[in-house]
mmCIF file of C-alpha atoms in Angstrom:
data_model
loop_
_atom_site.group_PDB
_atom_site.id
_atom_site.type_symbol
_atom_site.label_atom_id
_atom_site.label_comp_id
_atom_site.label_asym_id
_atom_site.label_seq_id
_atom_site.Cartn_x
_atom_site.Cartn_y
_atom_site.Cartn_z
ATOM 1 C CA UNK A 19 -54.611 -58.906 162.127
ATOM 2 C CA UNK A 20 -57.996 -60.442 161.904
ATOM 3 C CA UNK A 21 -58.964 -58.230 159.311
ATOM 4 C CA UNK A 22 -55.958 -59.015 157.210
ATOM 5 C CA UNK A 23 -56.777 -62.453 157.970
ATOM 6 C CA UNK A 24 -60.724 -62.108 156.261
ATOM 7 C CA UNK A 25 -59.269 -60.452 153.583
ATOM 8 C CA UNK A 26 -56.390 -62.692 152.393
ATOM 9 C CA UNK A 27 -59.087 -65.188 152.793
ATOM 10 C CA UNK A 28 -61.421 -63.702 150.306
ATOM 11 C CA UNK A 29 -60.788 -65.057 146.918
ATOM 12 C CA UNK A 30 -59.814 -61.819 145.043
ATOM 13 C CA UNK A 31 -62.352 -63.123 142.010
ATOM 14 C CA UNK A 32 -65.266 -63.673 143.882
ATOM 15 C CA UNK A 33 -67.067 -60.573 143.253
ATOM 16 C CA UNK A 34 -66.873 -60.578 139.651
ATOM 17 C CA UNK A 35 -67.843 -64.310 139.957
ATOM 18 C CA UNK A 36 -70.952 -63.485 141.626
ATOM 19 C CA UNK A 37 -71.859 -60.759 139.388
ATOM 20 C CA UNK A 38 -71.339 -62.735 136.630
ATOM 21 C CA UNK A 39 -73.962 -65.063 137.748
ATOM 22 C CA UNK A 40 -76.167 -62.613 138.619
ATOM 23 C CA UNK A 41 -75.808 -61.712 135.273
ATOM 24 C CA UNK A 42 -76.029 -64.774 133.747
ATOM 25 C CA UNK A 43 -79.534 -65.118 135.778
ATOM 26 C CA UNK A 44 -81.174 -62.256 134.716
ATOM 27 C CA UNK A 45 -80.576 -62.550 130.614
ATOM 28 C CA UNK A 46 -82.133 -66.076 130.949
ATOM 29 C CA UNK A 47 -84.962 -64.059 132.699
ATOM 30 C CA UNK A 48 -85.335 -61.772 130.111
ATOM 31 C CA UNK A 49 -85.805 -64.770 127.630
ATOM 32 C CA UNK A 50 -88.878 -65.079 129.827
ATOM 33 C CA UNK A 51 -90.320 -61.683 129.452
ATOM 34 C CA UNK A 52 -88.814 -60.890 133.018
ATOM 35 C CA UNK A 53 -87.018 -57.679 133.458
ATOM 36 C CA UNK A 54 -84.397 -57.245 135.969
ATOM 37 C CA UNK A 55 -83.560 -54.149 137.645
ATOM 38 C CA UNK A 56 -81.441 -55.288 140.369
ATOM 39 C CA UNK A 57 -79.187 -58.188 140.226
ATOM 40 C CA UNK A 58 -79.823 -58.967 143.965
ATOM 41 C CA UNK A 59 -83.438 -59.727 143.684
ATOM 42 C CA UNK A 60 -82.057 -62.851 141.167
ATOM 43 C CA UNK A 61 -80.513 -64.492 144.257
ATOM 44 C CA UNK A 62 -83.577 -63.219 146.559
ATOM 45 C CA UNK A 63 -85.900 -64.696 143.974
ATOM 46 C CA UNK A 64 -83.952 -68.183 144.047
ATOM 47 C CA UNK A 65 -84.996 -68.723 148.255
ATOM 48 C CA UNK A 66 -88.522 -67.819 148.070
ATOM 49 C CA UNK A 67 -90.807 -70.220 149.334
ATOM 50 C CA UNK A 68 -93.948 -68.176 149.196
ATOM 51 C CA UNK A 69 -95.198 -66.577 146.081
ATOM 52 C CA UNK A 70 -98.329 -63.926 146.114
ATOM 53 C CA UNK A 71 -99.946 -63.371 142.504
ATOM 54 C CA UNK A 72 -103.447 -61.461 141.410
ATOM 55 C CA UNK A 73 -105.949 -64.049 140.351
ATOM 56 C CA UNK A 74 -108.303 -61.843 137.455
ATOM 57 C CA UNK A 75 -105.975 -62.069 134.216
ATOM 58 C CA UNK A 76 -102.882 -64.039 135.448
ATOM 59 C CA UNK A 77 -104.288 -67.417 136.979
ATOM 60 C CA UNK A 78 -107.716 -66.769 134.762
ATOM 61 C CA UNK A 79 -108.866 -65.898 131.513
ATOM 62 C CA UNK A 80 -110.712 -62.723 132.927
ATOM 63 C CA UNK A 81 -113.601 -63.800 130.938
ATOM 64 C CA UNK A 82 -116.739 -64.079 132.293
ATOM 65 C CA UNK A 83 -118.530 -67.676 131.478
ATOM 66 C CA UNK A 84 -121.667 -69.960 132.031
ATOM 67 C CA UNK A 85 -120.329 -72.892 133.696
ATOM 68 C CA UNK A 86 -123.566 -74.684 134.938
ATOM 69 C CA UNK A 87 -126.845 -73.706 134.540
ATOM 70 C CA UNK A 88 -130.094 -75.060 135.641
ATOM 71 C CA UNK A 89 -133.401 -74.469 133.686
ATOM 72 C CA UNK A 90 -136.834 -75.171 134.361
ATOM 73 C CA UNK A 91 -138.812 -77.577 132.433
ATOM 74 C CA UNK A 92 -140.730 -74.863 129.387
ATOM 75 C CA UNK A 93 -138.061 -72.311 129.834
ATOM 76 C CA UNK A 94 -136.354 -73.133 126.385
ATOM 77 C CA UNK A 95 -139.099 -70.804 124.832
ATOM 78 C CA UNK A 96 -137.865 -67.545 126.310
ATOM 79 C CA UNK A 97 -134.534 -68.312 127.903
ATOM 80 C CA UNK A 98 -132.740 -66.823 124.444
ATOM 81 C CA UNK A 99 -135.075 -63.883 124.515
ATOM 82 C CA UNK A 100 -134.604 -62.998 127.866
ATOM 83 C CA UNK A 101 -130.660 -63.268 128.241
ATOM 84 C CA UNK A 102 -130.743 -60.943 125.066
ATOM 85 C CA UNK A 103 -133.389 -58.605 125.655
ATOM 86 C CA UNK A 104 -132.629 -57.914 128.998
ATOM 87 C CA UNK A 105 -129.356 -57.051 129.299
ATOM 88 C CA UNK A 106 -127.103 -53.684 128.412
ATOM 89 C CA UNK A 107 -123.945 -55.547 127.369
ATOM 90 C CA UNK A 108 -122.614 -56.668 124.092
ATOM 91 C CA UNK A 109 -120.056 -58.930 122.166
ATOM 92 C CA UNK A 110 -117.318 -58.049 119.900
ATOM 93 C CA UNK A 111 -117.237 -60.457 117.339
ATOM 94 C CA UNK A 112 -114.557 -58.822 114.985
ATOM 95 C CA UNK A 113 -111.367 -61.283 116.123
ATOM 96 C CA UNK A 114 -110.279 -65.130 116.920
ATOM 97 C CA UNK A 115 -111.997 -64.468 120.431
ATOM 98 C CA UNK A 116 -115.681 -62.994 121.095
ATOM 99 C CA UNK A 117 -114.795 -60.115 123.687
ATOM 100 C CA UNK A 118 -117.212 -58.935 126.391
ATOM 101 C CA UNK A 119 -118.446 -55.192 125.880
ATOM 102 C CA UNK A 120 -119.971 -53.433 129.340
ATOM 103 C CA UNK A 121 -120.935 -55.770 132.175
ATOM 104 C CA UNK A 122 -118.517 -58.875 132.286
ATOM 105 C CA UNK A 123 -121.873 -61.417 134.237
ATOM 106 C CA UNK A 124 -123.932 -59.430 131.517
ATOM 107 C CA UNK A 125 -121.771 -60.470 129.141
ATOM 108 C CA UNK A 126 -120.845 -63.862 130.138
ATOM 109 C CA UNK A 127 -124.902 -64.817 129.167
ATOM 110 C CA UNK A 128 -124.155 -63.440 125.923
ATOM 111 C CA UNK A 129 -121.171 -65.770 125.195
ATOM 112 C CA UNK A 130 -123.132 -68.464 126.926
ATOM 113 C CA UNK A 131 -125.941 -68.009 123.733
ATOM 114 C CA UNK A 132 -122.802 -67.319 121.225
ATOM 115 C CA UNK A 133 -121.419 -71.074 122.165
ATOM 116 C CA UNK A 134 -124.958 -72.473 120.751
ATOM 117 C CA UNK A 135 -125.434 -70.454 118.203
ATOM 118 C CA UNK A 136 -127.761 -67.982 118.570
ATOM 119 C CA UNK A 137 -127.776 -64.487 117.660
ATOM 120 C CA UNK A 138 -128.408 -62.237 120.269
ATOM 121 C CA UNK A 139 -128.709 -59.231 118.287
ATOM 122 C CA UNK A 140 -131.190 -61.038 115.677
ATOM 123 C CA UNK A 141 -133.152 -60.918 118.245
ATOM 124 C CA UNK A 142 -132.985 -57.697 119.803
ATOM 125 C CA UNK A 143 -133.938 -56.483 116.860
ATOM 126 C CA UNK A 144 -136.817 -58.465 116.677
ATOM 127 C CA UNK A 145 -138.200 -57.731 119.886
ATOM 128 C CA UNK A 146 -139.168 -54.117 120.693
ATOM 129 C CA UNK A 147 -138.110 -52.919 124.357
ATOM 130 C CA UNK A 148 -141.292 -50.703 125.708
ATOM 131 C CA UNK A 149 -139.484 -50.224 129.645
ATOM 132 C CA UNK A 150 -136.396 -51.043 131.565
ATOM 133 C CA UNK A 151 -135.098 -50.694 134.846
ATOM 134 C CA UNK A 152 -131.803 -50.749 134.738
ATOM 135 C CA UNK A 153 -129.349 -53.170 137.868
ATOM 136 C CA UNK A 154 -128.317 -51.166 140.508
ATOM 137 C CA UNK A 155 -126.512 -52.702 144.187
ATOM 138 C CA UNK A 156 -129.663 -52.080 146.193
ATOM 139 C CA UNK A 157 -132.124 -53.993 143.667
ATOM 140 C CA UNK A 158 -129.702 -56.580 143.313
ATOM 141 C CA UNK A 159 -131.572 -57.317 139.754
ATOM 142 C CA UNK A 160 -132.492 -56.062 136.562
ATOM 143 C CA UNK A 161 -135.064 -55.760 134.404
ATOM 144 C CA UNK A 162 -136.985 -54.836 131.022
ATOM 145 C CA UNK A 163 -139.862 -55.039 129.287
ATOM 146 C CA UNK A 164 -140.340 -55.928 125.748
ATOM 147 C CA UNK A 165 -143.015 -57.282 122.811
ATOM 148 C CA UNK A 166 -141.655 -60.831 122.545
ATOM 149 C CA UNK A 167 -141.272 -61.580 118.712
ATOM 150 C CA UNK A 168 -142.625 -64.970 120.664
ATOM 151 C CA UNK A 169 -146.348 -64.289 120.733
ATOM 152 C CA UNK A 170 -146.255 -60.597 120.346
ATOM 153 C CA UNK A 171 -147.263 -59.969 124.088
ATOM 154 C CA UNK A 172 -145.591 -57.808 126.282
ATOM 155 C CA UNK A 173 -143.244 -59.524 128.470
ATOM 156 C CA UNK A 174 -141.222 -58.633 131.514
ATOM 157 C CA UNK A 175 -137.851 -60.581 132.431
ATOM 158 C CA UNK A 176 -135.832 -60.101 135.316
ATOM 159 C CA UNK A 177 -132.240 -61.533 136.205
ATOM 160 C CA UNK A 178 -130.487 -60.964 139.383
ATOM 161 C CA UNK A 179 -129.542 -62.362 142.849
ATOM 162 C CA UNK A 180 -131.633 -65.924 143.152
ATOM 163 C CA UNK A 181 -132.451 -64.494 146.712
ATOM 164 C CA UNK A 182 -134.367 -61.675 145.449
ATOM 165 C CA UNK A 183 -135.246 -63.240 141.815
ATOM 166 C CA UNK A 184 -136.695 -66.440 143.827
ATOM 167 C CA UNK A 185 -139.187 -64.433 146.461
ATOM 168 C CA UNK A 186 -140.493 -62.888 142.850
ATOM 169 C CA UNK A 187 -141.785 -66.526 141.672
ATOM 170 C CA UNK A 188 -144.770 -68.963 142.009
ATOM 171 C CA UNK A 189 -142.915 -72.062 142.953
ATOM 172 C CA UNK A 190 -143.549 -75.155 145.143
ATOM 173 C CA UNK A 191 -141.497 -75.894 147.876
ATOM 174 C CA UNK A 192 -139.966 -78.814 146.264
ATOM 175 C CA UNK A 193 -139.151 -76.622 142.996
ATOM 176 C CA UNK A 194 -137.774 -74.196 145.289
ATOM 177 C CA UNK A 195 -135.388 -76.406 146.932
ATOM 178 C CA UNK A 196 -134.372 -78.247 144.108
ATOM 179 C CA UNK A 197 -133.094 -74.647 142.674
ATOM 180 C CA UNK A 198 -131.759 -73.550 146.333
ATOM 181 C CA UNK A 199 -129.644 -77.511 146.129
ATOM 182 C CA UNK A 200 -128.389 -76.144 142.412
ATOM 183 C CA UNK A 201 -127.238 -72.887 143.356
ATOM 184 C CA UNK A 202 -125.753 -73.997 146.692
ATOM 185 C CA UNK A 203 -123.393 -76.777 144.452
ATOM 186 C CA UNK A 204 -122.160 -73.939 141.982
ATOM 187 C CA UNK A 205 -121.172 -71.192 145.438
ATOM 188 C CA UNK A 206 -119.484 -73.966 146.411
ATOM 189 C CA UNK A 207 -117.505 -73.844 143.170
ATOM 190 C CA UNK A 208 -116.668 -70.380 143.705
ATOM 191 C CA UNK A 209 -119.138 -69.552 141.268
ATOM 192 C CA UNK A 210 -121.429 -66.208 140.673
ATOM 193 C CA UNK A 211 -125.268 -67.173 140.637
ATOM 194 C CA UNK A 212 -127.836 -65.369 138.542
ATOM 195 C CA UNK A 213 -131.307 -66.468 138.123
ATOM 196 C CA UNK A 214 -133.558 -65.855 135.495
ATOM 197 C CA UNK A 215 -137.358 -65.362 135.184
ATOM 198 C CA UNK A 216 -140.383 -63.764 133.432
ATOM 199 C CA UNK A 217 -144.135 -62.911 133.318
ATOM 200 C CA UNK A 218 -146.437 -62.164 130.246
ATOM 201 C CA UNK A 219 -148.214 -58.842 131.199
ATOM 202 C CA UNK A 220 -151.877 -57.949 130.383
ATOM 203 C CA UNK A 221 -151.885 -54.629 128.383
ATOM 204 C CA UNK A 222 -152.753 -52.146 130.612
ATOM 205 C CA UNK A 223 -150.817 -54.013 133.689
ATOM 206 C CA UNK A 224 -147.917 -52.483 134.969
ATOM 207 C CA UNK A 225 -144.435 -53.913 135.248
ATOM 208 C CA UNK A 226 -142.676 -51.187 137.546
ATOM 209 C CA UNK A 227 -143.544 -48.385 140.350
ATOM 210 C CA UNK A 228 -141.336 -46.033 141.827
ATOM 211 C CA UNK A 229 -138.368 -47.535 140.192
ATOM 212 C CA UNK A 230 -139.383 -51.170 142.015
ATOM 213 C CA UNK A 231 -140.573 -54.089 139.935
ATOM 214 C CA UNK A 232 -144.391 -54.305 140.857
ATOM 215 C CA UNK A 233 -145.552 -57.631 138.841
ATOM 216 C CA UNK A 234 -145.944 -60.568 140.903
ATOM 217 C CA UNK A 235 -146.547 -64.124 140.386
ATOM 218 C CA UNK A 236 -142.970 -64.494 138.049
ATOM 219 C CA UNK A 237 -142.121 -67.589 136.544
ATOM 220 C CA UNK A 238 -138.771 -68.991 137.141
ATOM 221 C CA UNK A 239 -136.643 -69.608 133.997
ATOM 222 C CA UNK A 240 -133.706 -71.116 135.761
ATOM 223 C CA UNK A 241 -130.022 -70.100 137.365
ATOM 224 C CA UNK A 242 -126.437 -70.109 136.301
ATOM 225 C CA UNK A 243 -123.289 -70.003 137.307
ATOM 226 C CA UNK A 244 -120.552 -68.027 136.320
ATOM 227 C CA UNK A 245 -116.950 -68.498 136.545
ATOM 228 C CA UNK A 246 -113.663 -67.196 135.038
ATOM 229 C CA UNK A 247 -111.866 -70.196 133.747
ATOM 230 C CA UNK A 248 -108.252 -70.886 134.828
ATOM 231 C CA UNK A 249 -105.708 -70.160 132.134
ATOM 232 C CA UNK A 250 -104.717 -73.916 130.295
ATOM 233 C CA UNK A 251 -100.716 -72.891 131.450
ATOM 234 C CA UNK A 252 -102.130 -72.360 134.982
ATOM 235 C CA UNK A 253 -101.946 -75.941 136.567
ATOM 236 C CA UNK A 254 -98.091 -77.027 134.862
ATOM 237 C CA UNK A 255 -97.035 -73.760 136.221
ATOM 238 C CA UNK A 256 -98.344 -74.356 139.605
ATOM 239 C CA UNK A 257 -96.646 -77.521 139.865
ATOM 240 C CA UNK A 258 -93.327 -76.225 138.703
ATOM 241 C CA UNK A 259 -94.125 -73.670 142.173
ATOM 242 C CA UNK A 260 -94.885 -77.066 143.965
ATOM 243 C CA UNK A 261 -91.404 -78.897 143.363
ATOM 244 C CA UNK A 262 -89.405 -76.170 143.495
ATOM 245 C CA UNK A 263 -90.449 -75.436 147.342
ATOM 246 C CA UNK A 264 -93.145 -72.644 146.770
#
């Protein structure tokens, strides 16, 4: 009896009502480049109240860029020279967007000099690399050696982790915490540091030994930070999340 009961109670339409919701729900998600497989998950999707999503790509740009930077006082002379010289990344230029080739950090320096302007393969070419030795996770840097177009000397420049880059320099104590006060701001902006430096080499003086950079006495060029910017959609779609109870 009871189960006659639950059945005469049932309107007789109801399932093809709710399918044709269901429906309904999942071509206005396909206008939105959402694919349903299941018409269940449009009625799962409608009570969530916590949504997971990858940050790289979706809620960013995935593009590497200088955000801040920091540079010491002289360092405008062989900043340019020593993002492009010493580094094994490039750009491609060929459509609306300059895309990073190799190293994303590597090439977020190289966009940094494309926003002002300045060539970095002019300048490669102008410059001829005598030694590198190339990043690796236990060095935590990088480095090369070229004839700087600048005075025709050679020249080594490093870029790396500030913590190793920094113990490389000549700097006072208050230079050195001014930088340390810099590069704590932009890790607390989620940023990636790099810091830059360099030291004109006698001739016959030598710049690496067993695969270690030997040079001492480095002068510090500055640091950077490097973020990947939040896509412009990103915050209006957030708080669509917000006011729907997500």
């Amino acid at each position: 009896f009871a189960i006659s009961v639950a059945v005469g109670l049932t309107p007789e339409m109801l399932p093809m009502i709710v399918t044709t919701c269901l429906g309904k729900g999942a071509v206005s998600m396909s206008k939105k480049k959402v694919i349903i497989k299941r018409l269940n998950s449009i009625q799962n999707l409608g009570s969530i109240d916590v949504l997971c999503t990858d940050k790289t790509g979706t809620l960013t740009k995935n593009r590497m860029e200088v955000s801040e930077w920091q540079l010491t006082q002289g360092a405008e002379t062989r900043i340019n020279e020593a993002i492009a010289c010493n580094s094994t990344a490039n750009l491609d230029l060929s459509g609306a967007e300059p895309k990073t080739i190799g190293n994303p950090t590597e090439g977020a320096l190289l966009l940094y000099l494309h926003k002002q302007g300045v060539n970095y393969l002019d300048i490669r070419q102008q410059n001829e690399m005598l030694d590198r030795l190339p990043f690796n996770t236990e060095l935590k840097y990088m480095a090369t050696v070229v004839r700087s177009s600048y005075d025709g000397r050679r020249v080594l420049y490093v870029k790396g982790a500030p913590e190793y880059v920094l113990t490389m320099c000549d700097l006072s104590d208050d230079e050195r915490n001014e930088l340390f006060d810099s590069l704590y701001a932009m890790q607390n902006k989620a940023m990636r540091t790099l810091a830059l430096a360099y030291k004109v080499l006698d001739e016959r003086e030598a710049a690496f030994e067993d695969g270690h950079i030997k040079a001492t006495g480095l002068n510090m060029l500055g640091v950077m930070g490097i973020s990947d910017p939040v896509r412009d959609d990103v915050p209006g779609a957030m708080a669509r999340c917000q006011e729907a109870g997500i």
